CSV table of C-alpha atoms and ligand atoms in Angstrom, one decimal:
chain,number,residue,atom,x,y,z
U,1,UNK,CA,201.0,75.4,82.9
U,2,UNK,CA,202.0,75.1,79.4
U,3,UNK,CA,198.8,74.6,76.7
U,4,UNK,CA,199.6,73.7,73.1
U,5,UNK,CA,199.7,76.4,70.8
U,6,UNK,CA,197.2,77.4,68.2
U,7,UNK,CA,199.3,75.6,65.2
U,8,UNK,CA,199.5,72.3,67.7
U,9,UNK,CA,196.2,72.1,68.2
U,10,UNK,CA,194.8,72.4,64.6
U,11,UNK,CA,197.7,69.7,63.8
U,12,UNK,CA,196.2,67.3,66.7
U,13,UNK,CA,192.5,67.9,65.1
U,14,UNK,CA,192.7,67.4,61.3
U,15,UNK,CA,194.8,64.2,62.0
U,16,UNK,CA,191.4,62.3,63.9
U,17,UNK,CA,189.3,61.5,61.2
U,18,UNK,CA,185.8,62.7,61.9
U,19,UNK,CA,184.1,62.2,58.2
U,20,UNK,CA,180.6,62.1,58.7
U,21,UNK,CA,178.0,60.2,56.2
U,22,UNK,CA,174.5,60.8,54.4
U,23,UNK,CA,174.2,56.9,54.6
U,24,UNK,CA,173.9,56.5,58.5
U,25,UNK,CA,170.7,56.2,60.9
U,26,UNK,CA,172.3,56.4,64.1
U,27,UNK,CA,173.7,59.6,65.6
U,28,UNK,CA,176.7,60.9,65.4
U,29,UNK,CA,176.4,59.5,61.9
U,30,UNK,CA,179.7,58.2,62.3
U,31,UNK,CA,181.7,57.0,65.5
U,32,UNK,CA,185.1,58.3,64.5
U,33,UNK,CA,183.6,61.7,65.6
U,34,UNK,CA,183.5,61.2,69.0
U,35,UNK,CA,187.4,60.3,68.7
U,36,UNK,CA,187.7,63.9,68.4
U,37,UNK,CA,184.7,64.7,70.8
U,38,UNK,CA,187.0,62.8,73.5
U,39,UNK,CA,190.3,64.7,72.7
U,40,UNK,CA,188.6,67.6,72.9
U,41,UNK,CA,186.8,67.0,76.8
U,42,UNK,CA,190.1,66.2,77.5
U,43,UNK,CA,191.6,69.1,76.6
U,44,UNK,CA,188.6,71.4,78.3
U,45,UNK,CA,189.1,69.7,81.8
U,46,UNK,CA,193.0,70.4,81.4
U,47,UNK,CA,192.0,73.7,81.2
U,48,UNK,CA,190.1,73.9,84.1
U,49,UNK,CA,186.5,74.3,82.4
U,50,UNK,CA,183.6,73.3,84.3
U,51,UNK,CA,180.4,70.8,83.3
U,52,UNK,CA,182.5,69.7,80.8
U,53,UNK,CA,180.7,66.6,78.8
U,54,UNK,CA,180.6,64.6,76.0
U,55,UNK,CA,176.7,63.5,75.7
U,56,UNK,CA,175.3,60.4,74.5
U,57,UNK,CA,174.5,62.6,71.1
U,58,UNK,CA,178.0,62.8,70.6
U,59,UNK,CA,178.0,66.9,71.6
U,60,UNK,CA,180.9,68.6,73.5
U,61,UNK,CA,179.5,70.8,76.4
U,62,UNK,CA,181.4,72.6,78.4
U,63,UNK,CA,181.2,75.9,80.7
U,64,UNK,CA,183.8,78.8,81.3
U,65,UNK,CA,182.6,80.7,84.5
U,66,UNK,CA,182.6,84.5,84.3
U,67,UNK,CA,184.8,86.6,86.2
U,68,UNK,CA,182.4,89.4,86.1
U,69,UNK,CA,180.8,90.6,89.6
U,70,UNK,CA,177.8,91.7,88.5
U,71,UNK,CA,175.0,89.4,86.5
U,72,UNK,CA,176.5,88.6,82.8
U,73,UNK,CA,175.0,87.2,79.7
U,74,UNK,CA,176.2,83.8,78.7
U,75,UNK,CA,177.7,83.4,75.5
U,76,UNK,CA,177.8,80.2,73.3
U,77,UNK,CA,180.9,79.4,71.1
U,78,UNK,CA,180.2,76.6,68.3
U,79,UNK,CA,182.0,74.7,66.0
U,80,UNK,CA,181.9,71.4,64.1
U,81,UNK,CA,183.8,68.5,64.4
U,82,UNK,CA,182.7,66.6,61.3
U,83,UNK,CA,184.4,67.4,58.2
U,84,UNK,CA,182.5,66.9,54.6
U,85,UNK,CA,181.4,63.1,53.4
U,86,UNK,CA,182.5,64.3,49.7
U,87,UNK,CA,186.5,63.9,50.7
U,88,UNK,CA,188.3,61.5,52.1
U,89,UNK,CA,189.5,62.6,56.1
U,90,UNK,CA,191.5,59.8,56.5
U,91,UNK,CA,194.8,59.4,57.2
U,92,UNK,CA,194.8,63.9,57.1
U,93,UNK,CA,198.8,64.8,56.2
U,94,UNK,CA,199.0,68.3,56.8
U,95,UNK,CA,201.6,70.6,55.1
U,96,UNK,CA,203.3,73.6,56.5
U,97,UNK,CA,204.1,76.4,53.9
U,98,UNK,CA,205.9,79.3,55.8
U,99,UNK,CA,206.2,82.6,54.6
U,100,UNK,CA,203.8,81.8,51.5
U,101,UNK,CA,205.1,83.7,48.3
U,102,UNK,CA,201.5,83.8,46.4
U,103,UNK,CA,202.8,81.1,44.0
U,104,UNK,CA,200.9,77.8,43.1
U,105,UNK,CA,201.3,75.2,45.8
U,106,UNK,CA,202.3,71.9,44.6
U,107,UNK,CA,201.3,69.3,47.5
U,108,UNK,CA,203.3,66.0,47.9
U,109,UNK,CA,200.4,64.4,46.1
U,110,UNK,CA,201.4,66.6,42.6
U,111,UNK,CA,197.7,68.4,43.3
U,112,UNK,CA,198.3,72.0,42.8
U,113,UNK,CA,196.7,74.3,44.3
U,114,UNK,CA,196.8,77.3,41.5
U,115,UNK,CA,196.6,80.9,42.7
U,116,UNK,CA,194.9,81.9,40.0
U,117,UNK,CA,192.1,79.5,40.8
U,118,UNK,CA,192.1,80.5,44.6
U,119,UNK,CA,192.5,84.7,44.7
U,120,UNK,CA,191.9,84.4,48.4
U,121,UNK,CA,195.2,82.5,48.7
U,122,UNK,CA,196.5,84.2,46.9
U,123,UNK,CA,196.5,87.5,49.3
U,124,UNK,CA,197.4,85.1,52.0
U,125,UNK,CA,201.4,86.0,51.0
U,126,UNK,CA,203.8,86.0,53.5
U,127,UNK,CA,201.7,83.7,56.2
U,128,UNK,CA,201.8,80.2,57.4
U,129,UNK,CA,199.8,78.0,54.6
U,130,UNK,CA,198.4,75.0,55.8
U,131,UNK,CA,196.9,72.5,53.3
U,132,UNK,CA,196.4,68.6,53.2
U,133,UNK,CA,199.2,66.7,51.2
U,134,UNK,CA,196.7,66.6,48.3
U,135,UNK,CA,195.1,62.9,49.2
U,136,UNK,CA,192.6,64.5,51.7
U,137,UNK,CA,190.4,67.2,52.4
U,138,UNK,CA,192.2,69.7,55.2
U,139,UNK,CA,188.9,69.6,57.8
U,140,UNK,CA,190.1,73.7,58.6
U,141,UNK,CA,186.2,73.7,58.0
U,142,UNK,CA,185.4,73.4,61.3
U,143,UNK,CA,188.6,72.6,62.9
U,144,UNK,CA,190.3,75.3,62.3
U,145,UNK,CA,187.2,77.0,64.1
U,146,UNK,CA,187.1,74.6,67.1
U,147,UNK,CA,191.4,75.3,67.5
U,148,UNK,CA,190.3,79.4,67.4
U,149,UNK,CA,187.8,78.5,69.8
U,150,UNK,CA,190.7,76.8,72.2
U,151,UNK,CA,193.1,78.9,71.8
U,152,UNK,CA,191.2,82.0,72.8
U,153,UNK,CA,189.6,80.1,76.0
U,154,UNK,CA,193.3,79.3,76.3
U,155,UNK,CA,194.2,82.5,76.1
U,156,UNK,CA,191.6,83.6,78.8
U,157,UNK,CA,192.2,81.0,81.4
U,158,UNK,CA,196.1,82.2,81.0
U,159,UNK,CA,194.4,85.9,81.7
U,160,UNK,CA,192.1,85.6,84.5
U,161,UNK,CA,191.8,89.1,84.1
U,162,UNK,CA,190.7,89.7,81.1
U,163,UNK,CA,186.7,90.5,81.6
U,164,UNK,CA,184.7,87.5,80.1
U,165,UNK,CA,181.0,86.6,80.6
U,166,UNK,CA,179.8,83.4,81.0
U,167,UNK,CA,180.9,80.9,78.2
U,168,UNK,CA,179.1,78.1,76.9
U,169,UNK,CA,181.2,75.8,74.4
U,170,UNK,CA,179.1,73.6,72.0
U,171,UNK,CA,181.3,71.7,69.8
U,172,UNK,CA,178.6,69.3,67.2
U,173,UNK,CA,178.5,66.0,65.3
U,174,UNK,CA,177.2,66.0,62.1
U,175,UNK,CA,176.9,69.3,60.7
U,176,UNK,CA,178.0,68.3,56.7
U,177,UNK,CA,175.4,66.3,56.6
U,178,UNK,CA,172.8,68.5,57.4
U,179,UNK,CA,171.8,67.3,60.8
U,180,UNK,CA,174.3,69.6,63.8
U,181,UNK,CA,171.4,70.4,65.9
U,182,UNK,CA,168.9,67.8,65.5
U,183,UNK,CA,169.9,66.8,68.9
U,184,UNK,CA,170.6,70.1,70.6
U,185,UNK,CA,168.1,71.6,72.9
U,186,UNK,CA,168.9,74.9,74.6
U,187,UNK,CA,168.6,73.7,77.8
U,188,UNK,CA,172.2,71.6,76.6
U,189,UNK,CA,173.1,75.0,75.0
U,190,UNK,CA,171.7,77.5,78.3
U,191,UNK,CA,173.2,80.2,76.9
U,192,UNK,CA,171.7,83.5,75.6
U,193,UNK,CA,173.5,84.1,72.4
U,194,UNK,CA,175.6,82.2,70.6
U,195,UNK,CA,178.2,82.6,67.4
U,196,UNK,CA,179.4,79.4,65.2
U,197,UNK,CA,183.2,80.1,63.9
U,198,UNK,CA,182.5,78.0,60.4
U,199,UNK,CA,182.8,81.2,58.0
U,200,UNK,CA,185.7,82.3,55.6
U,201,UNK,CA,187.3,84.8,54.9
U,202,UNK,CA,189.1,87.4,57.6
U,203,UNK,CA,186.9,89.9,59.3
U,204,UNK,CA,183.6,88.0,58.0
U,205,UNK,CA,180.5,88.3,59.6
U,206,UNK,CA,177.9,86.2,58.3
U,207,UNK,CA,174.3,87.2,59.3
U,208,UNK,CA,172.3,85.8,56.6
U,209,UNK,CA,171.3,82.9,55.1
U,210,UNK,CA,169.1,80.9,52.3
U,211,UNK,CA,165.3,79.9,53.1
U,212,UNK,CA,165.2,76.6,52.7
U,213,UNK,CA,162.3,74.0,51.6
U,214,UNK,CA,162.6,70.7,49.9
U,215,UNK,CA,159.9,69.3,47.9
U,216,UNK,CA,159.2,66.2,47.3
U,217,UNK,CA,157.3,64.6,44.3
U,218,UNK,CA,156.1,61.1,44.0
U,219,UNK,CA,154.4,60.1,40.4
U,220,UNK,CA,152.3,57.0,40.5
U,221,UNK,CA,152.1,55.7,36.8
U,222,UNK,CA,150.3,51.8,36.7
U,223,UNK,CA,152.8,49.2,35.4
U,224,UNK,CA,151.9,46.1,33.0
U,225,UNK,CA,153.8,43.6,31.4
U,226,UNK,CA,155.4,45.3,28.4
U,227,UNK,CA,153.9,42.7,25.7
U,228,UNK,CA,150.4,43.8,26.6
U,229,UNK,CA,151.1,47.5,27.4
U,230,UNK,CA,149.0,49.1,24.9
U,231,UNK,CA,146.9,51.9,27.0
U,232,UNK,CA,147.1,50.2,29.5
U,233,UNK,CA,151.0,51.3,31.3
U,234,UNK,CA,151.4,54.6,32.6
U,235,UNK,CA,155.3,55.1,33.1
U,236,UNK,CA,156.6,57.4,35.6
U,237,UNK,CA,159.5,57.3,34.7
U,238,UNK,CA,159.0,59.4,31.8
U,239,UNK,CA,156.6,61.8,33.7
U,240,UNK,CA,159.2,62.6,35.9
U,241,UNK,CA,161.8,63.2,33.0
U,242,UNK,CA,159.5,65.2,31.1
U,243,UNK,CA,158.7,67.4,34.1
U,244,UNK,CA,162.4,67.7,34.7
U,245,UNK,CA,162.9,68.6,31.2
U,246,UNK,CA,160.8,71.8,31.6
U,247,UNK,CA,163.0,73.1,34.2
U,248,UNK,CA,164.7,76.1,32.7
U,249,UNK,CA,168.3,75.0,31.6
U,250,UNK,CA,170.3,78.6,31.7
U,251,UNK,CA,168.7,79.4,35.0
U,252,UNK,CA,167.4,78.9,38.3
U,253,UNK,CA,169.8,76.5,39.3
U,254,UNK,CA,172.8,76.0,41.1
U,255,UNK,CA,174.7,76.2,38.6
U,256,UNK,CA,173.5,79.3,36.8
U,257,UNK,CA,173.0,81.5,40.2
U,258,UNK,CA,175.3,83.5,42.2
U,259,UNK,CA,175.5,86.1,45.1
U,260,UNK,CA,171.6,86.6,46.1
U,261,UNK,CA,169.9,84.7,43.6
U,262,UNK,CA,167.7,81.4,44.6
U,263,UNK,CA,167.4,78.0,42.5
U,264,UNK,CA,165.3,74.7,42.4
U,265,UNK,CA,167.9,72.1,42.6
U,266,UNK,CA,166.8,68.1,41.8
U,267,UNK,CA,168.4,66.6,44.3
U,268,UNK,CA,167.9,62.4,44.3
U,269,UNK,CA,165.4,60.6,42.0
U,270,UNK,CA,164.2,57.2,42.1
U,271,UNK,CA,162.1,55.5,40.5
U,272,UNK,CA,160.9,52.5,37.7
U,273,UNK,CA,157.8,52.4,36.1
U,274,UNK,CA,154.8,52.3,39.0
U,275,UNK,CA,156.2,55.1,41.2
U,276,UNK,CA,158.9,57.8,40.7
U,277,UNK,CA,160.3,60.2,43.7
U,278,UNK,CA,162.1,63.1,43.2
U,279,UNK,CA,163.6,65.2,45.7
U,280,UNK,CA,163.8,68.9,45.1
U,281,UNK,CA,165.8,71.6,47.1
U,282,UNK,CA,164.3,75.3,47.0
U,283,UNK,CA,166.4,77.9,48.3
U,284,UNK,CA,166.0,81.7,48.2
U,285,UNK,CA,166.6,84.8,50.3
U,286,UNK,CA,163.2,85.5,50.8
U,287,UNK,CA,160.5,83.2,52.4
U,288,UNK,CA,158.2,84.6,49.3
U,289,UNK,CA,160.5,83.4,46.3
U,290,UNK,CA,160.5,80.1,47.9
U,291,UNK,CA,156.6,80.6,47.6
U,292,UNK,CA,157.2,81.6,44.4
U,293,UNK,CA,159.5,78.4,43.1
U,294,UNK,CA,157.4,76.0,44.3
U,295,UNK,CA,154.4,77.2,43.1
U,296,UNK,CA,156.2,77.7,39.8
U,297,UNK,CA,157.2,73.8,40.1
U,298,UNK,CA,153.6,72.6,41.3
U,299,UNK,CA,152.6,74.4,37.9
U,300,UNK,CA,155.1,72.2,36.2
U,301,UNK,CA,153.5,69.3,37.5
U,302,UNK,CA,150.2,70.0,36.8
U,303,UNK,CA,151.0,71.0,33.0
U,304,UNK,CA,152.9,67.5,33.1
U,305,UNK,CA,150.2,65.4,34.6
U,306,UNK,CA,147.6,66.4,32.1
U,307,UNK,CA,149.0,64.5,29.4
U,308,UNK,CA,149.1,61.5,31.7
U,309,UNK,CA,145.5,61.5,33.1
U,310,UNK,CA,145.5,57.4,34.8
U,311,UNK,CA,149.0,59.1,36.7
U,312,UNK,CA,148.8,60.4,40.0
U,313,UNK,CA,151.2,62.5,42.4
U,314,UNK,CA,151.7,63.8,45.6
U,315,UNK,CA,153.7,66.8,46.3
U,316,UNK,CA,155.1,67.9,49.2
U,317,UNK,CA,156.9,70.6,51.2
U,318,UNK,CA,158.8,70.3,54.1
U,319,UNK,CA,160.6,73.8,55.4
U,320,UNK,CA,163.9,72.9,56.4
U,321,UNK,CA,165.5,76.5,57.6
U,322,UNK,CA,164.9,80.2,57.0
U,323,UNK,CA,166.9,82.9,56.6
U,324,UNK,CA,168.4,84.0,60.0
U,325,UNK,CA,168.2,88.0,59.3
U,326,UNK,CA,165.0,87.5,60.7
U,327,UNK,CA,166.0,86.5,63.9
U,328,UNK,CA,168.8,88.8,63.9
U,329,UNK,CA,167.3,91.7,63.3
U,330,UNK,CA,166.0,91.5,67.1
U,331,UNK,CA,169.1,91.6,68.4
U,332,UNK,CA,170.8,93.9,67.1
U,333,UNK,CA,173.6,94.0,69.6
U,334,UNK,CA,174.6,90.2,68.8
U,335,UNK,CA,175.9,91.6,65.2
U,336,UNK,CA,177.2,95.0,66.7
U,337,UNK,CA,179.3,93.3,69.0
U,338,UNK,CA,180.8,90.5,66.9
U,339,UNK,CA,181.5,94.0,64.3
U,340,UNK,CA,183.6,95.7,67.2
U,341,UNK,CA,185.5,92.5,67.7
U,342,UNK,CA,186.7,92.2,64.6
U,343,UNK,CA,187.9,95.9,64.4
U,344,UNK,CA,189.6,95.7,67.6
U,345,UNK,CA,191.4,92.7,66.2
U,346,UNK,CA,192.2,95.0,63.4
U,347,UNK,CA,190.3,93.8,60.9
U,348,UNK,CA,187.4,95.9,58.4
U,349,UNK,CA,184.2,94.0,59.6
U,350,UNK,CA,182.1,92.8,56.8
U,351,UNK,CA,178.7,91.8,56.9
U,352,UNK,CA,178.0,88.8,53.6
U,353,UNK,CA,175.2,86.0,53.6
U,354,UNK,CA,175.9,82.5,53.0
U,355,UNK,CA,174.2,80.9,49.9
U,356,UNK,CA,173.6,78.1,52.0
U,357,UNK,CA,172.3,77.1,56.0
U,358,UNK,CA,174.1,77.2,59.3
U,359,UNK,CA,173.8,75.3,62.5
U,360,UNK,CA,173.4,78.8,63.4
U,361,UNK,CA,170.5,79.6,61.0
U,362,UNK,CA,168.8,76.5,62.7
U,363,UNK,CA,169.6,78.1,66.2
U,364,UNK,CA,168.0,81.1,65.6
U,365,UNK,CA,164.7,80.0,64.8
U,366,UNK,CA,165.1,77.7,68.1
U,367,UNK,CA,165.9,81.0,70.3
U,368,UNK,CA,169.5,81.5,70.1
U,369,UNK,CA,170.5,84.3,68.0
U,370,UNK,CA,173.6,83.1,66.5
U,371,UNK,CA,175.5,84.4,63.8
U,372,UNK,CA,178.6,83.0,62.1
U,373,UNK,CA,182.6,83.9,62.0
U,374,UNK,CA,184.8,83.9,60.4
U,375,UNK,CA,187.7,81.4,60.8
U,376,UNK,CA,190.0,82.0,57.7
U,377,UNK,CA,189.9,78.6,55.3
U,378,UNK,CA,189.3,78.4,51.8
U,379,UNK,CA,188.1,75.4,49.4
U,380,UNK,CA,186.5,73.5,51.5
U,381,UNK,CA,185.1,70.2,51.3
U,382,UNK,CA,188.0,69.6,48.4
U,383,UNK,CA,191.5,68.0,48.6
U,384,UNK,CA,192.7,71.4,47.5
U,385,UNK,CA,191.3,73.1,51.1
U,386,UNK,CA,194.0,75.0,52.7
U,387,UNK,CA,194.0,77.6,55.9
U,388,UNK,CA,196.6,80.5,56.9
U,389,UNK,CA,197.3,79.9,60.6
U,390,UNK,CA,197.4,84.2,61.0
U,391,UNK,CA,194.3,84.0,60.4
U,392,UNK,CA,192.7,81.5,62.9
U,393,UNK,CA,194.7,83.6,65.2
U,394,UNK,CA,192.8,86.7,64.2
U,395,UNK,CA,189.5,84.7,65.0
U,396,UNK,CA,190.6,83.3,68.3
U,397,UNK,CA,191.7,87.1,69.2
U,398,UNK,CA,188.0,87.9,67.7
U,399,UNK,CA,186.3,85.8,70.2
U,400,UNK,CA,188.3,87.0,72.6
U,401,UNK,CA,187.8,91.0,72.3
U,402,UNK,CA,183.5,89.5,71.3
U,403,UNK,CA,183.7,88.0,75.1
U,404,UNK,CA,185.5,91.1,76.3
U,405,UNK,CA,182.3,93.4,74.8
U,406,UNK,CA,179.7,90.8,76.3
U,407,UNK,CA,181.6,90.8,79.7
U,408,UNK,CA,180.4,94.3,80.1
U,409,UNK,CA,176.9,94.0,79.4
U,410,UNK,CA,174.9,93.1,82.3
U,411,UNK,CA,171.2,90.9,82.4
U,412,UNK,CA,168.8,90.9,84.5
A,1,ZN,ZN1,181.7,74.0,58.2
């Protein structure tokens, strides 16, 4: 049986547009998704896969049996098939650079991509460089994980002997947009461990992640006709700006933090003069600086609200995911394992945090311990993304060397 290679694969995925959207009710967020959803069942049954599905969520399911004799864990494999709602997806051209010389890239659009602005591409020299023509984002974040992910069950169903456990494969809607598992149970999952391959850069093992809370504020001021205002309107539109004004402005944010430092980020505000909501991200390493930050912000408020006495607020937290380190740390052999991988690949293992959440982050606290991969992109979620094809090939030998380890371990 001839399968597509890696390179065809990856080709076949970034061209389906699968943009998701922050302006969408229904699930999937978008329909186009499940273009690629249905490419991909496709593709599992021609491989042979069993309980392969494509659920009314939109998810990808899908089962490898093991060849193991004795009782093996099961392992999940997950990727994305969304790509960011920032960038266009549409109409995805993708460019071949062979034998990359560690020069600028000038796309067919005249973007170009400058080394000097992108050192990771830069070491990429003499691979295969894939990038959009410079119109589009790439979509190598996920699809370049969801093509490792193929290519190495490729790979094994080509090598029946080559030990594997049992293999879950959990391809998800939705995961820009902050909402990849909100319809994922682990009885769709029924697996015991999992690993998402959405990370960077080669040998990467990603094993923690932000805390994450948002607040939200809502300021009640009492409106009037302006004419006969006079002690009488309470605007919250300027309680909000004044409490926003207090933020510090060389730190704490986004924009001011790097490597292991948290923020409060304003995210969306709203408002005219009777009511006023603002929407807040918090995000630290540690469950106590979110503590910290938001009672740092409450104090804000307060301070605010007493030059406004006839104002009222509410303010509100709602967790949205923790760091996974926690969960991790209980399994120790999940991040052992996925470190022996990569050195049999031939890679240095290295274990980095993302300053941001994962589907996998969200799994964790839901039972699955499940840390990320790499899957070798850079610049993601910009028309400037690009991906070395060596590299997903490292990953899909990853996964396949990380099902090897897991094929040996036996379960009650
Ligand atoms: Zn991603």
């Amino acid at each position: 049986m001839n399968y597509p290679t890696l390179l065809e694969r990856f080709l076949t995925y970034v061209k389906i547009d699968t943009q998701s959207s922050y302006d969408s009710d229904s699930f999937p967020t978008t329909l186009k998704q499940l273009d690629l959803a249905r490419v991909l069942v496709q593709e599992l049954k021609g491989l042979g896969l069993q309980e392969v599905e494509l659920n009314r969520w939109g998810y990808v399911l899908a089962t490898l049996e093991t060849n193991q004799k004795h009782p093996v864990p099961t392992v999940a494999l997950l990727a994305h098939m969304d790509t960011s709602p920032d960038v266009s997806g549409a109409g995805v051209n993708p460019q071949i650079y062979r034998d990359y010389c560690g020069t600028d890239l000038t796309l067919p659009s005249s973007l170009v991509i400058q080394a000097r602005e992108h050192p990771e591409l830069k070491e990429k020299t003499g691979k295969t460089i894939i990038t959009s023509d410079g119109t589009t984002l790439l979509g190598a974040d996920d699809k370049a994980g969801i093509a490792a992910i193929m290519d190495a069950l490729t790979f094994l169903v080509q090598n029946p002997d080559r030990p594997r456990p049992r293999v879950r494969v959990v391809f998800t809607p939705d995961e820009e947009v902050g909402k990849g598992v909100d319809h994922l149970s682990l009885e769709d999952i029924r697996a015991d461990l999992g690993y998402t391959l959405d990370g960077e850069k080669l040998g990467e093992i990603e094993d923690e992640t932000f805390c994450a809370d948002t607040v939200e504020i809502k300021i009640f001021g009492i409106n009037t006709h302006p004419g006969a205002a006079k002690n009488k309107m309470v605007n919250a539109v300027k309680i909000v700006a004044g409490l926003l004004d207090q933020l510090p402005h060389d730190s704490l944010s986004p924009e001011t933090t790097e490597k292991k430092e948290g923020y409060i980020h304003p995210l969306s505000l709203n408002g005219n003069i009777q009511t006023a909501h603002l929407k807040i991200v918090i995000r630290d390493f540690e469950e106590n600086g979110l503590r910290e930050k938001e009672e740092y912000l409450q104090k804000l408020l307060d301070a605010t609200l007493t030059r406004y006495p006839k104002a009222r607020a509410d303010f509100k937290v709602t967790p949205s995911y923790r760091n996974m380190k926690v969960v991790l740390d209980r399994h120790p052999l999940v991040l052992q394992k996925a470190e022996q991988a990569v050195a049999k690949a031939g890679l240095t293992p290295k274990r980095t945090f993302i300053r941001g959440g994962t589907d996998g982050a969200r799994l964790c606290f839901m039972g699955l311990p499940t840390p990320n991969l790499f899957m070798g992109g850079g610049a993601f979620h910009s028309k400037s993304e690009w991906v070395a094809l060596e590299d997903m090939q490292k990953a899909s030998e990853v996964v396949v060397h990380l099902l090897g380890l897991w094929a040996k371990e036996a379960v009650e």
